[in-house]
PDB file of C-alpha atoms in Angstrom:
ATOM      1  CA  MET A   1      16.642  40.156  -4.911  1.00 61.00           C
ATOM      2  CA  THR A   2      15.638  38.192  -1.818  1.00 64.00           C
ATOM      3  CA  VAL A   3      14.610  34.541  -1.843  1.00 54.00           C
ATOM      4  CA  HIS A   4      11.078  35.699  -0.986  1.00 57.00           C
ATOM      5  CA  ASP A   5      10.988  38.095  -3.966  1.00 64.00           C
ATOM      6  CA  LYS A   6      12.395  35.442  -6.286  1.00 63.00           C
ATOM      7  CA  GLY A   7       9.778  32.911  -5.117  1.00 65.00           C
ATOM      8  CA  LYS A   8       7.028  35.503  -5.557  1.00 70.00           C
ATOM      9  CA  ARG A   9       8.199  36.301  -9.101  1.00 69.00           C
ATOM     10  CA  GLN A  10       8.381  32.583  -9.958  1.00 65.00           C
ATOM     11  CA  ALA A  11       4.880  32.042  -8.570  1.00 63.00           C
ATOM     12  CA  GLU A  12       3.477  34.953 -10.585  1.00 67.00           C
ATOM     13  CA  GLU A  13       5.091  33.673 -13.795  1.00 66.00           C
ATOM     14  CA  LEU A  14       3.890  30.138 -13.122  1.00 62.00           C
ATOM     15  CA  ASP A  15       0.351  31.295 -12.345  1.00 61.00           C
ATOM     16  CA  ALA A  16       0.281  33.259 -15.610  1.00 60.00           C
ATOM     17  CA  SER A  17       1.405  30.204 -17.580  1.00 60.00           C
ATOM     18  CA  LEU A  18      -1.257  28.075 -15.878  1.00 56.00           C
ATOM     19  CA  SER A  19      -4.008  30.400 -17.021  1.00 59.00           C
ATOM     20  CA  VAL A  20      -4.075  28.597 -20.392  1.00 65.00           C
ATOM     21  CA  LEU A  21      -6.784  25.975 -19.981  1.00 78.00           C
ATOM     22  CA  THR A  22      -7.646  22.911 -22.036  1.00 81.00           C
ATOM     23  CA  PRO A  23     -11.013  23.295 -23.781  1.00 85.00           C
ATOM     24  CA  SER A  24     -13.603  20.735 -22.667  1.00 87.00           C
ATOM     25  CA  GLU A  25     -13.938  19.312 -26.199  1.00 89.00           C
ATOM     26  CA  VAL A  26     -10.208  18.482 -26.211  1.00 90.00           C
ATOM     27  CA  ILE A  27     -10.617  16.707 -22.877  1.00 91.00           C
ATOM     28  CA  ARG A  28     -13.556  14.726 -24.295  1.00 92.00           C
ATOM     29  CA  GLU A  29     -11.500  13.723 -27.331  1.00 94.00           C
ATOM     30  CA  MET A  30      -8.558  12.670 -25.142  1.00 93.00           C
ATOM     31  CA  LYS A  31     -10.889  10.704 -22.859  1.00 95.00           C
ATOM     32  CA  GLU A  32     -12.292   8.860 -25.861  1.00 96.00           C
ATOM     33  CA  LYS A  33      -8.756   7.990 -27.036  1.00 95.00           C
ATOM     34  CA  TYR A  34      -7.851   6.846 -23.528  1.00 96.00           C
ATOM     35  CA  ASP A  35     -11.038   4.783 -23.134  1.00 97.00           C
ATOM     36  CA  ASN A  36     -10.309   3.064 -26.475  1.00 96.00           C
ATOM     37  CA  ASP A  37      -6.698   2.272 -25.537  1.00 95.00           C
ATOM     38  CA  PRO A  38      -6.249   2.371 -21.717  1.00 93.00           C
ATOM     39  CA  GLY A  39      -3.020   0.378 -21.880  1.00 94.00           C
ATOM     40  CA  ASN A  40      -1.304   2.998 -24.031  1.00 96.00           C
ATOM     41  CA  ASN A  41       0.798   5.011 -21.609  1.00 97.00           C
ATOM     42  CA  GLU A  42       1.456   7.792 -24.101  1.00 96.00           C
ATOM     43  CA  VAL A  43      -2.288   8.335 -24.501  1.00 96.00           C
ATOM     44  CA  ARG A  44      -2.672   8.154 -20.703  1.00 97.00           C
ATOM     45  CA  PHE A  45      -0.005  10.831 -20.299  1.00 97.00           C
ATOM     46  CA  GLN A  46      -1.597  13.116 -22.909  1.00 95.00           C
ATOM     47  CA  TYR A  47      -5.019  12.644 -21.299  1.00 96.00           C
ATOM     48  CA  ALA A  48      -3.580  13.451 -17.868  1.00 96.00           C
ATOM     49  CA  CYS A  49      -1.928  16.604 -19.275  1.00 94.00           C
ATOM     50  CA  ALA A  50      -5.264  17.713 -20.747  1.00 93.00           C
ATOM     51  CA  LEU A  51      -7.068  17.022 -17.459  1.00 95.00           C
ATOM     52  CA  SER A  52      -4.439  18.906 -15.476  1.00 93.00           C
ATOM     53  CA  LYS A  53      -5.258  22.089 -17.403  1.00 90.00           C
ATOM     54  CA  SER A  54      -9.019  21.724 -17.116  1.00 90.00           C
ATOM     55  CA  GLY A  55     -11.138  24.715 -16.164  1.00 84.00           C
ATOM     56  CA  GLY A  56     -14.765  25.231 -15.309  1.00 78.00           C
ATOM     57  CA  ILE A  57     -16.990  23.370 -12.902  1.00 85.00           C
ATOM     58  CA  HIS A  58     -15.167  20.039 -13.179  1.00 89.00           C
ATOM     59  CA  ALA A  59     -11.650  21.480 -12.892  1.00 90.00           C
ATOM     60  CA  GLU A  60     -10.828  20.132  -9.443  1.00 93.00           C
ATOM     61  CA  THR A  61     -12.197  16.661 -10.201  1.00 94.00           C
ATOM     62  CA  ASP A  62     -10.340  16.603 -13.518  1.00 95.00           C
ATOM     63  CA  LYS A  63      -7.103  17.686 -11.851  1.00 95.00           C
ATOM     64  CA  ARG A  64      -7.469  14.984  -9.193  1.00 96.00           C
ATOM     65  CA  GLU A  65      -7.949  12.417 -11.959  1.00 97.00           C
ATOM     66  CA  ALA A  66      -4.846  13.794 -13.719  1.00 97.00           C
ATOM     67  CA  ILE A  67      -2.889  13.313 -10.492  1.00 97.00           C
ATOM     68  CA  SER A  68      -3.942   9.656 -10.324  1.00 97.00           C
ATOM     69  CA  HIS A  69      -2.805   9.111 -13.939  1.00 97.00           C
ATOM     70  CA  PHE A  70       0.539  10.864 -13.401  1.00 97.00           C
ATOM     71  CA  ASP A  71       1.042   8.892 -10.197  1.00 96.00           C
ATOM     72  CA  PHE A  72       0.308   5.637 -12.050  1.00 97.00           C
ATOM     73  CA  LEU A  73       2.878   6.512 -14.716  1.00 97.00           C
ATOM     74  CA  VAL A  74       5.539   7.359 -12.120  1.00 95.00           C
ATOM     75  CA  GLN A  75       4.867   4.149 -10.188  1.00 96.00           C
ATOM     76  CA  ASN A  76       5.238   2.162 -13.403  1.00 97.00           C
ATOM     77  CA  GLY A  77       8.412   3.935 -14.494  1.00 96.00           C
ATOM     78  CA  VAL A  78       6.857   5.518 -17.581  1.00 95.00           C
ATOM     79  CA  PHE A  79       7.493   9.166 -18.525  1.00 95.00           C
ATOM     80  CA  VAL A  80       8.788   9.574 -14.965  1.00 93.00           C
ATOM     81  CA  ARG A  81      10.420  12.985 -15.299  1.00 92.00           C
ATOM     82  CA  ASP A  82       7.527  14.586 -17.198  1.00 94.00           C
ATOM     83  CA  SER A  83       4.925  12.880 -15.014  1.00 95.00           C
ATOM     84  CA  LEU A  84       6.624  14.029 -11.797  1.00 94.00           C
ATOM     85  CA  PHE A  85       6.826  17.580 -13.121  1.00 93.00           C
ATOM     86  CA  ASN A  86       3.167  17.608 -14.155  1.00 94.00           C
ATOM     87  CA  LEU A  87       2.196  15.942 -10.884  1.00 94.00           C
ATOM     88  CA  ALA A  88       3.926  18.692  -8.876  1.00 93.00           C
ATOM     89  CA  LEU A  89       2.469  21.362 -11.165  1.00 92.00           C
ATOM     90  CA  THR A  90      -1.085  20.037 -10.833  1.00 93.00           C
ATOM     91  CA  GLU A  91      -0.762  19.781  -7.045  1.00 93.00           C
ATOM     92  CA  TYR A  92       0.573  23.344  -6.995  1.00 88.00           C
ATOM     93  CA  PHE A  93      -2.456  24.459  -8.996  1.00 88.00           C
ATOM     94  CA  LEU A  94      -4.742  22.732  -6.437  1.00 91.00           C
ATOM     95  CA  ALA A  95      -2.804  24.402  -3.568  1.00 88.00           C
ATOM     96  CA  ASP A  96      -1.619  20.987  -2.306  1.00 91.00           C
ATOM     97  CA  TYR A  97       1.777  22.537  -1.631  1.00 90.00           C
ATOM     98  CA  GLU A  98       3.137  19.812   0.631  1.00 90.00           C
ATOM     99  CA  PHE A  99       2.556  17.100  -1.993  1.00 93.00           C
ATOM    100  CA  ALA A 100       3.793  19.404  -4.743  1.00 91.00           C
ATOM    101  CA  ARG A 101       6.988  19.988  -2.775  1.00 91.00           C
ATOM    102  CA  VAL A 102       7.561  16.243  -2.249  1.00 92.00           C
ATOM    103  CA  HIS A 103       7.184  15.511  -5.962  1.00 92.00           C
ATOM    104  CA  CYS A 104       9.303  18.495  -6.926  1.00 90.00           C
ATOM    105  CA  GLU A 105      12.050  17.285  -4.554  1.00 91.00           C
ATOM    106  CA  ASP A 106      11.875  13.820  -6.171  1.00 91.00           C
ATOM    107  CA  LEU A 107      12.288  15.449  -9.559  1.00 90.00           C
ATOM    108  CA  TYR A 108      15.135  17.652  -8.319  1.00 88.00           C
ATOM    109  CA  ARG A 109      17.032  14.561  -7.124  1.00 90.00           C
ATOM    110  CA  GLN A 110      16.740  13.132 -10.643  1.00 87.00           C
ATOM    111  CA  ASP A 111      17.587  16.357 -12.469  1.00 85.00           C
ATOM    112  CA  PRO A 112      19.263  18.916 -10.128  1.00 87.00           C
ATOM    113  CA  ASP A 113      20.301  21.262 -12.966  1.00 90.00           C
ATOM    114  CA  ASN A 114      16.812  21.641 -14.412  1.00 88.00           C
ATOM    115  CA  LYS A 115      15.828  25.331 -14.399  1.00 87.00           C
ATOM    116  CA  GLN A 116      12.075  24.571 -14.611  1.00 86.00           C
ATOM    117  CA  VAL A 117      12.288  22.395 -11.508  1.00 86.00           C
ATOM    118  CA  LYS A 118      14.106  25.141  -9.600  1.00 87.00           C
ATOM    119  CA  GLN A 119      11.494  27.692 -10.674  1.00 86.00           C
ATOM    120  CA  LEU A 120       8.642  25.391  -9.698  1.00 85.00           C
ATOM    121  CA  PHE A 121      10.250  24.674  -6.335  1.00 85.00           C
ATOM    122  CA  ALA A 122      10.674  28.419  -5.649  1.00 84.00           C
ATOM    123  CA  ALA A 123       7.021  29.059  -6.541  1.00 85.00           C
ATOM    124  CA  ILE A 124       5.805  26.159  -4.378  1.00 86.00           C
ATOM    125  CA  SER A 125       7.900  27.319  -1.426  1.00 83.00           C
ATOM    126  CA  TYR A 126       6.624  30.883  -1.750  1.00 86.00           C
ATOM    127  CA  LYS A 127       2.944  29.913  -2.012  1.00 80.00           C
ATOM    128  CA  HIS A 128       3.242  27.328   0.786  1.00 70.00           C
ATOM    129  CA  GLN A 129       4.817  29.877   3.126  1.00 79.00           C
ATOM    130  CA  ARG A 130       2.147  32.431   2.225  1.00 75.00           C
ATOM    131  CA  MET A 131      -0.574  29.884   2.991  1.00 71.00           C
ATOM    132  CA  LEU A 132       1.042  29.049   6.352  1.00 63.00           C
ATOM    133  CA  ASP A 133       1.330  32.752   7.193  1.00 64.00           C
ATOM    134  CA  LEU A 134      -2.365  33.305   6.388  1.00 63.00           C
ATOM    135  CA  GLU A 135      -3.363  30.272   8.486  1.00 61.00           C
ATOM    136  CA  LYS A 136      -1.318  31.629  11.405  1.00 60.00           C
ATOM    137  CA  LYS A 137      -2.909  35.067  11.009  1.00 58.00           C
ATOM    138  CA  ASP A 138      -6.400  33.506  10.949  1.00 53.00           C
ATOM    139  CA  ARG A 139      -5.568  31.404  14.010  1.00 57.00           C
ATOM    140  CA  ASP A 140      -4.216  34.453  15.865  1.00 51.00           C
ATOM    141  CA  THR A 141      -7.319  36.454  14.950  1.00 59.00           C
ATOM    142  CA  THR A 142      -9.586  33.659  16.178  1.00 58.00           C
ATOM    143  CA  ILE A 143      -7.678  33.454  19.452  1.00 59.00           C
ATOM    144  CA  GLY A 144      -7.867  37.247  19.831  1.00 58.00           C
ATOM    145  CA  VAL A 145     -11.640  37.249  19.288  1.00 55.00           C
ATOM    146  CA  ALA A 146     -12.079  34.361  21.752  1.00 59.00           C
ATOM    147  CA  VAL A 147     -10.011  36.171  24.390  1.00 57.00           C
ATOM    148  CA  GLY A 148     -12.026  39.368  23.806  1.00 60.00           C
ATOM    149  CA  VAL A 149     -15.333  37.534  24.181  1.00 57.00           C
ATOM    150  CA  GLY A 150     -14.050  35.760  27.293  1.00 58.00           C
ATOM    151  CA  LEU A 151     -12.966  39.031  28.881  1.00 59.00           C
ATOM    152  CA  THR A 152     -16.325  40.631  28.077  1.00 65.00           C
ATOM    153  CA  ILE A 153     -18.201  37.750  29.692  1.00 67.00           C
ATOM    154  CA  ALA A 154     -15.897  37.889  32.706  1.00 61.00           C
ATOM    155  CA  ALA A 155     -16.423  41.658  33.035  1.00 62.00           C
ATOM    156  CA  VAL A 156     -20.206  41.285  32.851  1.00 66.00           C
ATOM    157  CA  GLY A 157     -20.089  38.481  35.407  1.00 63.00           C
ATOM    158  CA  LEU A 158     -17.861  40.482  37.717  1.00 63.00           C
ATOM    159  CA  GLY A 159     -20.144  43.501  37.393  1.00 63.00           C
ATOM    160  CA  PHE A 160     -23.105  41.325  38.244  1.00 64.00           C
ATOM    161  CA  LEU A 161     -21.330  39.956  41.329  1.00 68.00           C
ATOM    162  CA  LEU A 162     -20.210  43.384  42.531  1.00 70.00           C
ATOM    163  CA  THR A 163     -23.672  44.897  42.184  1.00 73.00           C
ATOM    164  CA  GLY A 164     -25.221  41.874  43.821  1.00 65.00           C
ATOM    165  CA  GLY A 165     -27.429  41.386  40.805  1.00 58.00           C
ATOM    166  CA  LYS A 166     -29.423  44.537  41.595  1.00 61.00           C
ATOM    167  CA  LYS A 167     -30.804  46.786  38.901  1.00 58.00           C
ATOM    168  CA  LYS A 168     -30.470  50.542  39.243  1.00 54.00           C
TER     169      LYS A 168
END
C-alpha cells in the first residue's frame, strides 16, 4: 500500500467518524453550563468538543468558536493533548489543512507513538495534497483559457490587419 493510498484510507475513515454530529439541543445545554461557569476548564473543553461536532447552518461558526476554546486551553496548559488533537481535527474538518498539520505536528512531538495522531496526520497530508492538486489544476485551466482567448483575439486582429479592415 502506497503512502497516498494509506492517507486516502485514513481520510475516508476519519471523514466517516466525523459524520456523527452534536445535536443543537446538546450544544445549547453545554453553552448554558459554560455561561454559568466560564472559569471551569473541564466545562470549556466539553463545550468546545460539542461545538466542534456541530452541523447545520451554524456549523462553521460553531467550529471556529471551538477552535478558540481549544486554543485557549492549549495556551493555558489545560487538557493540552486532547485540546491539540481536537484542534487539529476541527481544523481538518474546516479544510484548514495547514493549521491542522501544525497542531498535529505539535501533538506528534508530545506523543510520537500515538496511533490516532499518525492516522490524523496521514489524513491531513492526503487531503492537503489533494486540495493543492485541485488548486493547481484550476490555475492551469484558467491559464489555458486565458491563452486561448488571447490567441483568438490576436487571430481576429491579425485577420483584420491583413484584410485591411475591408468586408467581403
